[in-house]
Amino acid sequence: MSTSLRWIISDDTSSDIQYVQGDWFQDSSGSQDASGNYGPVFQGTLHGVRTGPASLVYKFTGSQVQVFGSNNIQNNSGILNPSWDCFVDGVSIGSMPYQFPENNWQFCRSPVLPDGNHVLTVNASVASPQTFWIDKIQYLPVAGSQSQLTNATVLVDNLDPMLKPAFGKGWVELGGGANMTTLSGSQFTLNFTGISLSWYGFIPKELPIASTTGSYSIDGGSPSSFLLKGLPTNAITVYNQKFFQTSTLSPGNHQIIVTYNGGGQTTPLTLDYLVIQNASVPATTPPPAGGQSNGGKSNIAAIAGGVVGGVVIIALAALGLLFIRRRYRSSAGRSDVKGGNVEGAGNSTTPRPYNYTPMPAHMRSDSGVDMYTSSSGRPEQTTTSMSEVRRKAHHTANPSVSTTNGTSTGLLGSSVANTAGHQPRPSQSQSDFLTSGGSSTGRGESLVNDESNTSSLGARGDPSSRNDKLRREAAAVAAQTQGRNQPRGPTSPPLTAESEQSMYIRHEDSGIRMPGVVEVPPEYTPS
């Protein structure tokens, strides 16, 4: 990911946001921090307005923009208070209201725009006792311009390729939307440029919730501890939790080492995203001290690669010729049947009956096809994304459903589009949590996606290949039960003078019953 794909954040206190209409005021008391389970407001501040029409203007140079605030809507017979609409260059991009109070809620998001200068306008209508709250605005800068920004606050997503080398032993992916570790002493090491770094994660209720601690050190200095407070019993998952923020650093390059002090029975350390002030992350990991350039090795590597590739091609060609030759011999042998002797199969005319393995009764379906069946109870749902690169889906609205005027409002209220950006999803059942994915495709994914766990929980098969899947499962069941349910093999029929010139073959009953099969007699070859 290039740095141009990292969101630039403007807090509500930024001078870049112009509150042009309405009686706006700033709130830094934390009055909304306890609303919902999406975490406290960003940087502890909000701008609000309680009466009359109100509007703000935000100018930016980039390709996309989104607005976040604290959502608290009153619905009076279908009339929402407050209500709002967003415009980019005078064209409406809609709004995303939600029926429950939540912080860090995405009010609107533009489509991808042409690179260049744009003007965002937000118009709101509000009446007492409700308040329209603005928290922050995020935009994607024009490619190549981020390095020229001063005092920029940059959001670095956990799946940013620049962070991949930072994860040490014990770190794994969590539901496709975050990273976590439960290994005591596990570390995260990152070189970055900026004057401060904030670490955001979430606390999943499905994992251990006992409190524990972690620590971080800057540029080899003394470690500073931070608390992973866990969750109360029967609590729901909480998101956008700022685990720590460094003190103000000198401008320039720094290294941070984060260490997890807990274990398998305590709250894991998770990483959702980093927020770096006046930031950039190096495009490549700096080489170790005393390291040498590998430019002189490029020719040797190219030659070695060519030799290996040639050997592989020759080997594949030889294997192909051998395979064709054996098929030809096998075909010729089967066509030469004389006096009951099959060429290439020996001179014995003794029948070799096949054995069969019956399928256990509990594995048979009503249709007569032996199979295991599996399905995913995970419903299709509207998802949101945490970064532009992958549209992460772990910030979906609370699944509670209410009905207004006979119409189900579903996840996001009556007129809600897909949300995006850093909007966490509410708590789910453990089965749902284990099958959350990068997008809402209905495919299940393992909760922990490391190399030692390659299984996929709750995966749905493609309907077009369902019959093949059933046959494969039936064969797998037969192989699994071989030996446990093995009957005595069929008895060979007695040989007569007439039968000495014939081959007897008893076909295997695989246990699979396919509908619509037409039985035909065998074809006989004159002896």
Short mmCIF file of C-alpha atoms in Angstrom, two decimals:
data_model
loop_
_atom_site.label_atom_id
_atom_site.label_comp_id
_atom_site.label_asym_id
_atom_site.label_seq_id
_atom_site.Cartn_x
_atom_site.Cartn_y
_atom_site.Cartn_z
CA MET A 1 0.00 0.00 0.00
CA SER A 2 1.38 3.40 -0.87
CA THR A 3 1.22 6.13 1.71
CA SER A 4 -1.43 7.88 -0.43
CA LEU A 5 -3.91 5.21 0.66
CA ARG A 6 -3.64 6.13 4.33
CA TRP A 7 -6.41 8.33 5.65
CA ILE A 8 -5.54 11.81 6.87
CA ILE A 9 -7.55 12.76 9.97
CA SER A 10 -8.79 16.25 10.81
CA ASP A 11 -10.20 16.39 14.33
CA ASP A 12 -13.23 18.58 15.03
CA THR A 13 -10.90 21.17 16.58
CA SER A 14 -8.89 21.56 13.35
CA SER A 15 -8.81 25.03 11.84
CA ASP A 16 -9.37 23.37 8.45
CA ILE A 17 -13.02 22.80 9.42
CA GLN A 18 -15.06 25.99 9.05
CA TYR A 19 -18.30 26.07 11.08
CA VAL A 20 -20.08 28.62 8.91
CA GLN A 21 -23.70 28.49 10.12
CA GLY A 22 -25.30 27.75 13.46
CA ASP A 23 -24.42 28.15 17.12
CA TRP A 24 -21.64 25.57 17.31
CA PHE A 25 -19.86 24.79 20.57
CA GLN A 26 -16.99 22.52 21.62
CA ASP A 27 -17.42 19.72 24.16
CA SER A 28 -14.34 18.22 25.83
CA SER A 29 -16.08 16.89 28.94
CA GLY A 30 -16.47 13.33 27.67
CA SER A 31 -20.24 13.61 27.91
CA GLN A 32 -20.73 11.16 25.02
CA ASP A 33 -17.90 8.72 25.72
CA ALA A 34 -20.16 6.08 27.25
CA SER A 35 -22.58 5.95 24.29
CA GLY A 36 -22.71 2.57 22.57
CA ASN A 37 -19.81 0.14 22.26
CA TYR A 38 -17.79 1.90 19.53
CA GLY A 39 -15.46 3.57 21.99
CA PRO A 40 -14.99 7.13 23.21
CA VAL A 41 -14.83 10.08 20.84
CA PHE A 42 -11.62 10.80 18.94
CA GLN A 43 -9.10 12.90 20.88
CA GLY A 44 -11.73 13.57 23.56
CA THR A 45 -13.49 16.45 21.76
CA LEU A 46 -16.69 17.09 19.78
CA HIS A 47 -18.30 20.05 18.09
CA GLY A 48 -22.07 20.26 18.52
CA VAL A 49 -25.07 22.36 17.62
CA ARG A 50 -28.54 22.18 19.19
CA THR A 51 -30.84 24.57 17.32
CA GLY A 52 -31.69 25.73 13.82
CA PRO A 53 -30.02 24.87 10.55
CA ALA A 54 -26.25 24.49 10.78
CA SER A 55 -23.47 23.82 8.31
CA LEU A 56 -19.72 23.35 8.01
CA VAL A 57 -17.26 23.53 5.11
CA TYR A 58 -14.05 21.54 4.66
CA LYS A 59 -11.61 22.00 1.78
CA PHE A 60 -9.21 19.18 0.89
CA THR A 61 -6.97 17.95 -1.90
CA GLY A 62 -7.54 14.27 -2.45
CA SER A 63 -9.71 11.54 -3.90
CA GLN A 64 -12.20 10.61 -1.14
CA VAL A 65 -13.65 11.98 2.07
CA GLN A 66 -15.76 10.74 4.99
CA VAL A 67 -17.34 12.36 8.05
CA PHE A 68 -17.66 10.86 11.55
CA GLY A 69 -19.66 11.96 14.55
CA SER A 70 -21.61 10.86 17.60
CA ASN A 71 -24.98 9.54 16.49
CA ASN A 72 -28.08 10.09 18.67
CA ILE A 73 -31.27 10.35 16.61
CA GLN A 74 -34.84 10.91 17.72
CA ASN A 75 -37.47 9.51 15.35
CA ASN A 76 -40.85 11.24 15.52
CA SER A 77 -43.21 9.48 13.11
CA GLY A 78 -40.49 9.17 10.51
CA ILE A 79 -39.06 12.66 11.04
CA LEU A 80 -35.44 12.35 12.20
CA ASN A 81 -33.93 14.82 14.63
CA PRO A 82 -31.20 15.67 13.88
CA SER A 83 -30.97 15.04 10.14
CA TRP A 84 -28.12 15.93 7.80
CA ASP A 85 -26.86 15.76 4.24
CA CYS A 86 -23.34 15.90 2.84
CA PHE A 87 -22.18 17.45 -0.43
CA VAL A 88 -18.90 17.37 -2.36
CA ASP A 89 -18.52 20.19 -4.86
CA GLY A 90 -22.25 20.83 -4.58
CA VAL A 91 -23.29 17.23 -5.30
CA SER A 92 -25.06 15.29 -2.55
CA ILE A 93 -23.34 12.13 -1.30
CA GLY A 94 -26.20 11.26 1.08
CA SER A 95 -26.16 10.41 4.78
CA MET A 96 -26.04 7.33 6.99
CA PRO A 97 -28.27 7.72 10.05
CA TYR A 98 -28.47 4.99 12.68
CA GLN A 99 -31.24 4.27 15.14
CA PHE A 100 -29.06 3.78 18.24
CA PRO A 101 -26.56 6.07 20.01
CA GLU A 102 -22.98 5.36 18.88
CA ASN A 103 -19.71 7.24 18.78
CA ASN A 104 -17.29 7.04 15.86
CA TRP A 105 -20.26 6.68 13.52
CA GLN A 106 -19.79 7.41 9.83
CA PHE A 107 -22.24 10.14 8.86
CA CYS A 108 -21.38 10.08 5.14
CA ARG A 109 -18.74 8.94 2.67
CA SER A 110 -18.02 10.11 -0.85
CA PRO A 111 -17.36 7.86 -3.82
CA VAL A 112 -13.90 7.95 -5.35
CA LEU A 113 -13.30 11.45 -6.71
CA PRO A 114 -10.90 12.80 -9.33
CA ASP A 115 -7.59 13.75 -7.74
CA GLY A 116 -7.60 17.44 -6.99
CA ASN A 117 -9.15 20.16 -4.86
CA HIS A 118 -12.64 19.58 -3.47
CA VAL A 119 -15.06 21.21 -1.05
CA LEU A 120 -17.09 19.20 1.46
CA THR A 121 -20.25 20.77 2.89
CA VAL A 122 -22.35 19.28 5.69
CA ASN A 123 -25.82 20.74 6.29
CA ALA A 124 -27.70 19.73 9.44
CA SER A 125 -31.19 20.34 10.78
CA VAL A 126 -31.58 19.94 14.54
CA ALA A 127 -33.99 20.94 17.28
CA SER A 128 -33.71 20.79 21.06
CA PRO A 129 -33.27 18.58 23.02
CA GLN A 130 -31.14 16.72 20.45
CA THR A 131 -27.60 17.69 19.45
CA PHE A 132 -25.79 17.21 16.16
CA TRP A 133 -22.21 16.12 17.01
CA ILE A 134 -19.20 16.27 14.65
CA ASP A 135 -16.09 14.30 15.69
CA LYS A 136 -13.65 14.15 12.76
CA ILE A 137 -13.23 14.23 8.98
CA GLN A 138 -10.94 11.85 7.06
CA TYR A 139 -9.74 12.07 3.47
CA LEU A 140 -7.37 10.27 1.11
CA PRO A 141 -4.69 12.64 -0.20
CA VAL A 142 -3.51 12.84 -3.78
CA ALA A 143 -0.85 10.26 -4.59
CA GLY A 144 2.59 11.50 -3.65
CA SER A 145 1.37 14.49 -1.65
CA GLN A 146 1.32 12.97 1.83
CA SER A 147 5.05 13.47 2.34
CA GLN A 148 4.48 17.20 1.74
CA LEU A 149 1.82 17.54 4.43
CA THR A 150 2.80 19.21 7.69
CA ASN A 151 1.34 18.32 11.07
CA ALA A 152 -0.79 15.63 9.44
CA THR A 153 -2.47 12.98 11.58
CA VAL A 154 -2.28 9.68 9.69
CA LEU A 155 -4.30 6.51 10.23
CA VAL A 156 -2.21 3.38 9.60
CA ASP A 157 -4.37 0.28 9.34
CA ASN A 158 -3.21 -3.01 10.86
CA LEU A 159 -3.08 -4.65 7.41
CA ASP A 160 -0.83 -1.95 5.97
CA PRO A 161 2.04 -3.89 4.33
CA MET A 162 4.49 -1.61 6.07
CA LEU A 163 3.42 -3.08 9.41
CA LYS A 164 3.88 -6.72 8.42
CA PRO A 165 7.56 -6.95 9.52
CA ALA A 166 6.65 -5.35 12.86
CA PHE A 167 4.70 -8.34 14.19
CA GLY A 168 6.90 -10.69 16.16
CA LYS A 169 6.37 -14.23 17.39
CA GLY A 170 2.87 -15.00 18.66
CA TRP A 171 0.98 -12.43 16.57
CA VAL A 172 -1.90 -13.76 14.46
CA GLU A 173 -4.81 -12.30 12.51
CA LEU A 174 -8.07 -11.92 14.37
CA GLY A 175 -11.21 -12.26 12.24
CA GLY A 176 -9.57 -10.60 9.25
CA GLY A 177 -10.00 -7.16 10.83
CA ALA A 178 -7.27 -6.93 13.46
CA ASN A 179 -4.17 -8.63 14.83
CA MET A 180 -3.73 -10.07 18.30
CA THR A 181 -1.35 -11.96 20.54
CA THR A 182 -1.92 -14.09 23.62
CA LEU A 183 1.74 -15.10 23.97
CA SER A 184 3.48 -13.63 27.00
CA GLY A 185 6.49 -11.58 25.93
CA SER A 186 5.32 -11.22 22.34
CA GLN A 187 6.60 -8.01 20.74
CA PHE A 188 5.74 -5.51 18.02
CA THR A 189 8.65 -3.44 16.65
CA LEU A 190 8.07 -0.49 14.30
CA ASN A 191 10.23 2.25 12.83
CA PHE A 192 8.17 5.38 12.15
CA THR A 193 8.47 9.10 11.55
CA GLY A 194 6.40 11.44 13.70
CA ILE A 195 6.02 13.15 17.04
CA SER A 196 3.51 10.76 18.66
CA LEU A 197 1.87 7.38 18.17
CA SER A 198 -1.48 6.09 19.48
CA TRP A 199 -2.42 2.39 19.54
CA TYR A 200 -6.08 1.40 18.99
CA GLY A 201 -7.54 -2.07 19.42
CA PHE A 202 -10.70 -3.73 20.65
CA ILE A 203 -11.60 -6.12 23.46
CA PRO A 204 -13.50 -9.21 22.27
CA LYS A 205 -15.94 -10.75 24.71
CA GLU A 206 -15.43 -14.17 23.11
CA LEU A 207 -11.84 -14.40 24.42
CA PRO A 208 -10.52 -14.23 28.01
CA ILE A 209 -11.49 -10.94 29.64
CA ALA A 210 -9.26 -10.83 32.74
CA SER A 211 -7.21 -7.63 32.90
CA THR A 212 -3.48 -7.59 32.25
CA THR A 213 -0.76 -5.17 31.14
CA GLY A 214 1.60 -4.38 28.32
CA SER A 215 4.51 -2.01 27.90
CA TYR A 216 6.19 0.05 25.20
CA SER A 217 9.58 1.70 24.84
CA ILE A 218 10.75 4.42 22.46
CA ASP A 219 14.24 4.43 20.95
CA GLY A 220 15.55 1.94 23.50
CA GLY A 221 14.39 3.94 26.50
CA SER A 222 12.76 2.72 29.69
CA PRO A 223 9.49 0.84 29.13
CA SER A 224 6.18 2.48 29.99
CA SER A 225 3.30 0.25 31.13
CA PHE A 226 -0.29 0.40 29.90
CA LEU A 227 -3.41 -1.38 31.12
CA LEU A 228 -5.50 -3.90 29.21
CA LYS A 229 -8.53 -3.60 31.45
CA GLY A 230 -10.54 -6.46 29.99
CA LEU A 231 -14.32 -6.58 30.29
CA PRO A 232 -16.88 -7.08 33.04
CA THR A 233 -18.73 -10.38 33.08
CA ASN A 234 -21.52 -10.55 30.48
CA ALA A 235 -20.28 -7.36 28.77
CA ILE A 236 -20.25 -6.95 25.00
CA THR A 237 -17.26 -6.40 22.74
CA VAL A 238 -15.97 -2.82 22.70
CA TYR A 239 -14.11 -1.17 19.82
CA ASN A 240 -11.89 1.84 19.13
CA GLN A 241 -10.12 1.40 22.45
CA LYS A 242 -6.98 3.53 22.76
CA PHE A 243 -4.60 1.33 24.75
CA PHE A 244 -1.86 3.95 24.94
CA GLN A 245 -0.50 7.16 23.40
CA THR A 246 3.15 8.10 23.54
CA SER A 247 4.32 11.39 24.91
CA THR A 248 5.32 14.11 22.44
CA LEU A 249 8.56 13.13 20.73
CA SER A 250 11.13 15.15 18.87
CA PRO A 251 10.37 15.39 15.13
CA GLY A 252 12.08 12.67 13.12
CA ASN A 253 12.57 8.92 13.00
CA HIS A 254 11.82 6.72 16.00
CA GLN A 255 11.47 3.08 16.94
CA ILE A 256 8.76 1.70 19.21
CA ILE A 257 8.78 -1.77 20.81
CA VAL A 258 5.48 -2.94 22.31
CA THR A 259 5.50 -5.98 24.63
CA TYR A 260 2.52 -8.05 25.82
CA ASN A 261 2.76 -9.10 29.47
CA GLY A 262 -0.37 -11.24 29.65
CA GLY A 263 -1.02 -14.81 28.59
CA GLY A 264 -3.58 -17.27 27.36
CA GLN A 265 -5.96 -16.67 30.27
CA THR A 266 -5.99 -12.86 30.12
CA THR A 267 -7.26 -10.21 27.72
CA PRO A 268 -5.27 -10.43 24.47
CA LEU A 269 -3.39 -7.48 23.04
CA THR A 270 -5.09 -6.48 19.78
CA LEU A 271 -4.14 -3.98 17.09
CA ASP A 272 -6.83 -2.40 14.95
CA TYR A 273 -4.99 0.69 13.71
CA LEU A 274 -2.34 3.22 14.65
CA VAL A 275 -2.69 7.00 14.61
CA ILE A 276 0.62 8.78 14.06
CA GLN A 277 0.94 12.53 14.39
CA ASN A 278 3.00 14.30 11.69
CA ALA A 279 3.63 10.83 10.39
CA SER A 280 4.94 8.54 7.77
CA VAL A 281 6.01 4.92 7.94
CA PRO A 282 9.17 3.94 6.02
CA ALA A 283 8.39 2.37 2.66
CA THR A 284 10.98 -0.33 3.35
CA THR A 285 12.51 -1.74 6.49
CA PRO A 286 15.97 -0.18 7.00
CA PRO A 287 18.81 -2.69 6.41
CA PRO A 288 20.74 -3.84 9.50
CA ALA A 289 23.91 -2.00 10.41
CA GLY A 290 26.90 -3.24 8.44
CA GLY A 291 24.65 -4.88 5.86
CA GLN A 292 25.81 -4.93 2.25
CA SER A 293 23.95 -4.25 -0.94
CA ASN A 294 22.78 -7.31 -2.83
CA GLY A 295 23.02 -5.58 -6.21
CA GLY A 296 26.17 -7.58 -7.07
CA LYS A 297 24.26 -10.82 -6.59
CA SER A 298 21.54 -10.07 -9.12
CA ASN A 299 23.36 -11.69 -12.09
CA ILE A 300 24.13 -14.86 -10.13
CA ALA A 301 20.53 -15.10 -8.98
CA ALA A 302 19.26 -14.67 -12.55
CA ILE A 303 21.57 -17.41 -13.88
CA ALA A 304 20.66 -19.80 -11.08
CA GLY A 305 16.97 -19.14 -11.63
CA GLY A 306 17.30 -19.85 -15.35
CA VAL A 307 19.11 -23.13 -14.74
CA VAL A 308 16.56 -24.31 -12.20
CA GLY A 309 13.69 -23.33 -14.48
CA GLY A 310 15.20 -25.27 -17.39
CA VAL A 311 15.67 -28.38 -15.28
CA VAL A 312 12.07 -28.20 -14.09
CA ILE A 313 10.74 -27.86 -17.66
CA ILE A 314 12.80 -30.86 -18.85
CA ALA A 315 11.63 -32.97 -15.91
CA LEU A 316 7.99 -32.12 -16.57
CA ALA A 317 8.36 -33.01 -20.26
CA ALA A 318 9.92 -36.38 -19.38
CA LEU A 319 7.13 -37.17 -16.94
CA GLY A 320 4.54 -36.29 -19.57
CA LEU A 321 6.09 -38.65 -22.14
CA LEU A 322 6.28 -41.44 -19.57
CA PHE A 323 2.64 -40.95 -18.67
CA ILE A 324 1.52 -41.07 -22.32
CA ARG A 325 3.58 -44.22 -22.94
CA ARG A 326 2.07 -46.04 -19.98
CA ARG A 327 -1.45 -45.10 -21.04
CA TYR A 328 -0.75 -46.48 -24.51
CA ARG A 329 0.53 -49.77 -23.12
CA SER A 330 -2.40 -50.09 -20.73
CA SER A 331 -4.89 -49.46 -23.54
CA ALA A 332 -3.24 -52.00 -25.82
CA GLY A 333 -3.21 -54.63 -23.06
CA ARG A 334 -6.91 -54.24 -22.33
CA SER A 335 -7.82 -54.67 -26.01
CA ASP A 336 -5.97 -58.01 -26.37
CA VAL A 337 -8.18 -60.57 -24.57
CA LYS A 338 -7.55 -64.18 -25.60
CA GLY A 339 -8.87 -67.35 -23.95
CA GLY A 340 -9.63 -65.56 -20.73
CA ASN A 341 -6.06 -64.29 -20.35
CA VAL A 342 -5.71 -60.53 -20.14
CA GLU A 343 -2.37 -59.37 -21.46
CA GLY A 344 -0.39 -57.62 -18.83
CA ALA A 345 -2.63 -58.92 -16.06
CA GLY A 346 -1.10 -62.38 -15.63
CA ASN A 347 -2.36 -65.78 -16.75
CA SER A 348 -4.64 -66.47 -13.84
CA THR A 349 -8.32 -66.78 -14.65
CA THR A 350 -9.30 -66.76 -10.99
CA PRO A 351 -11.84 -64.01 -10.35
CA ARG A 352 -10.71 -61.21 -8.07
CA PRO A 353 -13.84 -60.01 -6.35
CA TYR A 354 -14.09 -56.45 -5.09
CA ASN A 355 -14.81 -55.66 -1.50
CA TYR A 356 -17.21 -52.96 -0.49
CA THR A 357 -17.69 -50.82 2.56
CA PRO A 358 -21.27 -50.05 3.57
CA MET A 359 -22.14 -46.55 4.67
CA PRO A 360 -23.35 -46.15 8.26
CA ALA A 361 -27.08 -45.55 8.39
CA HIS A 362 -26.73 -42.24 10.17
CA MET A 363 -24.68 -40.92 7.25
CA ARG A 364 -27.37 -41.58 4.64
CA SER A 365 -29.55 -38.74 3.45
CA ASP A 366 -33.19 -38.99 2.52
CA SER A 367 -32.25 -38.73 -1.14
CA GLY A 368 -30.16 -41.87 -0.91
CA VAL A 369 -26.85 -40.04 -1.22
CA ASP A 370 -24.46 -40.77 1.63
CA MET A 371 -22.93 -37.56 2.83
CA TYR A 372 -22.06 -35.25 5.63
CA THR A 373 -23.89 -31.96 5.50
CA SER A 374 -22.67 -28.67 6.85
CA SER A 375 -23.99 -25.16 6.63
CA SER A 376 -23.19 -21.76 7.98
CA GLY A 377 -25.73 -20.02 10.09
CA ARG A 378 -24.01 -16.72 9.54
CA PRO A 379 -26.41 -14.35 7.78
CA GLU A 380 -25.50 -11.97 5.01
CA GLN A 381 -25.10 -8.53 6.48
CA THR A 382 -24.10 -5.01 5.58
CA THR A 383 -20.47 -4.49 6.40
CA THR A 384 -18.13 -1.58 6.79
CA SER A 385 -14.44 -1.19 6.14
CA MET A 386 -11.53 0.05 8.17
CA SER A 387 -9.28 1.00 5.27
CA GLU A 388 -9.71 1.78 1.59
CA VAL A 389 -7.52 -1.11 0.53
CA ARG A 390 -9.65 -4.00 1.78
CA ARG A 391 -12.98 -2.57 3.07
CA LYS A 392 -12.71 -4.48 6.31
CA ALA A 393 -16.00 -5.78 7.58
CA HIS A 394 -15.56 -5.87 11.31
CA HIS A 395 -17.43 -2.63 12.03
CA THR A 396 -21.02 -3.51 11.27
CA ALA A 397 -23.91 -1.83 13.02
CA ASN A 398 -25.63 -3.39 16.01
CA PRO A 399 -27.73 -6.27 14.75
CA SER A 400 -30.75 -5.18 16.70
CA VAL A 401 -33.74 -4.69 14.38
CA SER A 402 -36.66 -2.41 14.90
CA THR A 403 -39.62 -1.57 12.70
CA THR A 404 -40.91 1.91 11.95
CA ASN A 405 -44.14 2.51 10.04
CA GLY A 406 -44.29 -1.14 9.10
CA THR A 407 -40.82 -1.15 7.51
CA SER A 408 -37.93 -3.04 9.04
CA THR A 409 -35.07 -0.66 9.63
CA GLY A 410 -32.52 -3.44 9.91
CA LEU A 411 -28.93 -2.78 10.83
CA LEU A 412 -28.50 0.87 10.07
CA GLY A 413 -31.92 2.44 10.20
CA SER A 414 -34.41 3.23 7.47
CA SER A 415 -32.13 4.87 4.89
CA VAL A 416 -28.67 3.56 5.50
CA ALA A 417 -26.06 2.68 2.90
CA ASN A 418 -22.87 0.68 3.40
CA THR A 419 -20.67 2.42 5.93
CA ALA A 420 -16.92 2.49 5.75
CA GLY A 421 -13.91 3.64 7.66
CA HIS A 422 -13.16 2.79 11.26
CA GLN A 423 -16.59 1.76 12.43
CA PRO A 424 -16.51 -1.30 14.66
CA ARG A 425 -19.07 -4.03 14.64
CA PRO A 426 -21.12 -4.80 17.72
CA SER A 427 -20.77 -7.94 19.74
CA GLN A 428 -21.73 -11.22 18.12
CA SER A 429 -22.27 -14.78 19.16
CA GLN A 430 -19.12 -16.86 19.35
CA SER A 431 -20.03 -18.76 16.20
CA ASP A 432 -20.47 -15.50 14.28
CA PHE A 433 -17.23 -14.16 15.68
CA LEU A 434 -15.35 -17.19 14.51
CA THR A 435 -16.61 -16.77 10.95
CA SER A 436 -16.21 -13.05 10.33
CA GLY A 437 -14.67 -12.17 7.03
CA GLY A 438 -12.99 -9.37 4.98
CA SER A 439 -16.20 -8.72 3.16
CA SER A 440 -19.83 -9.73 3.42
CA THR A 441 -19.71 -12.66 1.03
CA GLY A 442 -21.21 -15.32 3.20
CA ARG A 443 -17.90 -17.18 3.38
CA GLY A 444 -16.75 -18.09 6.85
CA GLU A 445 -13.19 -17.51 7.97
CA SER A 446 -11.24 -18.86 10.89
CA LEU A 447 -10.96 -16.59 13.88
CA VAL A 448 -7.20 -17.08 14.04
CA ASN A 449 -5.63 -17.19 10.58
CA ASP A 450 -2.07 -18.34 11.15
CA GLU A 451 -0.04 -21.01 9.36
CA SER A 452 -0.89 -23.66 11.92
CA ASN A 453 -4.60 -23.26 11.45
CA THR A 454 -5.69 -23.63 7.86
CA SER A 455 -9.24 -24.77 8.45
CA SER A 456 -12.20 -22.63 7.50
CA LEU A 457 -15.14 -22.69 9.87
CA GLY A 458 -18.67 -22.57 8.56
CA ALA A 459 -17.71 -22.41 4.89
CA ARG A 460 -20.47 -22.64 2.31
CA GLY A 461 -19.95 -24.72 -0.83
CA ASP A 462 -20.66 -23.43 -4.30
CA PRO A 463 -24.16 -24.68 -5.32
CA SER A 464 -22.90 -25.51 -8.81
CA SER A 465 -20.54 -28.14 -7.41
CA ARG A 466 -22.80 -29.54 -4.71
CA ASN A 467 -23.18 -33.01 -6.28
CA ASP A 468 -19.41 -33.36 -6.66
CA LYS A 469 -19.02 -32.27 -3.07
CA LEU A 470 -21.50 -34.91 -1.90
CA ARG A 471 -19.69 -37.62 -3.81
CA ARG A 472 -16.35 -36.59 -2.37
CA GLU A 473 -17.78 -36.56 1.13
CA ALA A 474 -19.30 -40.01 0.61
CA ALA A 475 -15.94 -41.33 -0.54
CA ALA A 476 -14.27 -39.72 2.47
CA VAL A 477 -16.78 -41.35 4.79
CA ALA A 478 -16.15 -44.73 3.18
CA ALA A 479 -12.41 -44.33 3.62
CA GLN A 480 -12.85 -43.19 7.22
CA THR A 481 -14.99 -46.21 8.15
CA GLN A 482 -12.85 -48.79 6.28
CA GLY A 483 -12.02 -51.63 8.64
CA ARG A 484 -14.59 -50.73 11.29
CA ASN A 485 -17.55 -51.85 9.19
CA GLN A 486 -15.72 -54.25 6.84
CA PRO A 487 -17.88 -57.29 5.94
CA ARG A 488 -16.62 -60.60 4.69
CA GLY A 489 -15.89 -60.40 0.96
CA PRO A 490 -18.19 -62.07 -1.56
CA THR A 491 -17.47 -65.70 -2.39
CA SER A 492 -16.06 -66.45 -5.84
CA PRO A 493 -18.35 -68.61 -8.02
CA PRO A 494 -17.15 -72.17 -8.87
CA LEU A 495 -15.25 -72.54 -12.11
CA THR A 496 -16.68 -74.69 -14.90
CA ALA A 497 -15.33 -75.68 -18.28
CA GLU A 498 -17.37 -72.93 -19.80
CA SER A 499 -16.33 -70.34 -17.28
CA GLU A 500 -12.62 -71.06 -17.60
CA GLN A 501 -12.59 -68.92 -20.70
CA SER A 502 -14.37 -66.00 -19.04
CA MET A 503 -13.47 -63.23 -16.63
CA TYR A 504 -15.71 -62.70 -13.62
CA ILE A 505 -15.74 -59.25 -12.11
CA ARG A 506 -17.92 -58.24 -9.19
CA HIS A 507 -18.41 -54.49 -9.12
CA GLU A 508 -18.03 -52.51 -5.94
CA ASP A 509 -21.09 -50.96 -4.32
CA SER A 510 -19.77 -47.53 -3.33
CA GLY A 511 -22.82 -46.72 -1.26
CA ILE A 512 -23.74 -43.76 -3.45
CA ARG A 513 -27.29 -43.71 -4.81
CA MET A 514 -27.67 -41.28 -7.69
CA PRO A 515 -31.24 -40.62 -8.93
CA GLY A 516 -32.13 -41.31 -12.53
CA VAL A 517 -29.49 -44.01 -13.21
CA VAL A 518 -30.43 -46.34 -16.10
CA GLU A 519 -29.16 -49.91 -15.74
CA VAL A 520 -27.91 -51.55 -18.97
CA PRO A 521 -26.50 -55.07 -19.45
CA PRO A 522 -22.77 -55.50 -20.04
CA GLU A 523 -21.30 -55.84 -23.49
CA TYR A 524 -19.94 -59.30 -24.25
CA THR A 525 -16.92 -60.14 -26.39
CA PRO A 526 -16.99 -63.43 -28.32
CA SER A 527 -14.52 -65.91 -26.88
#
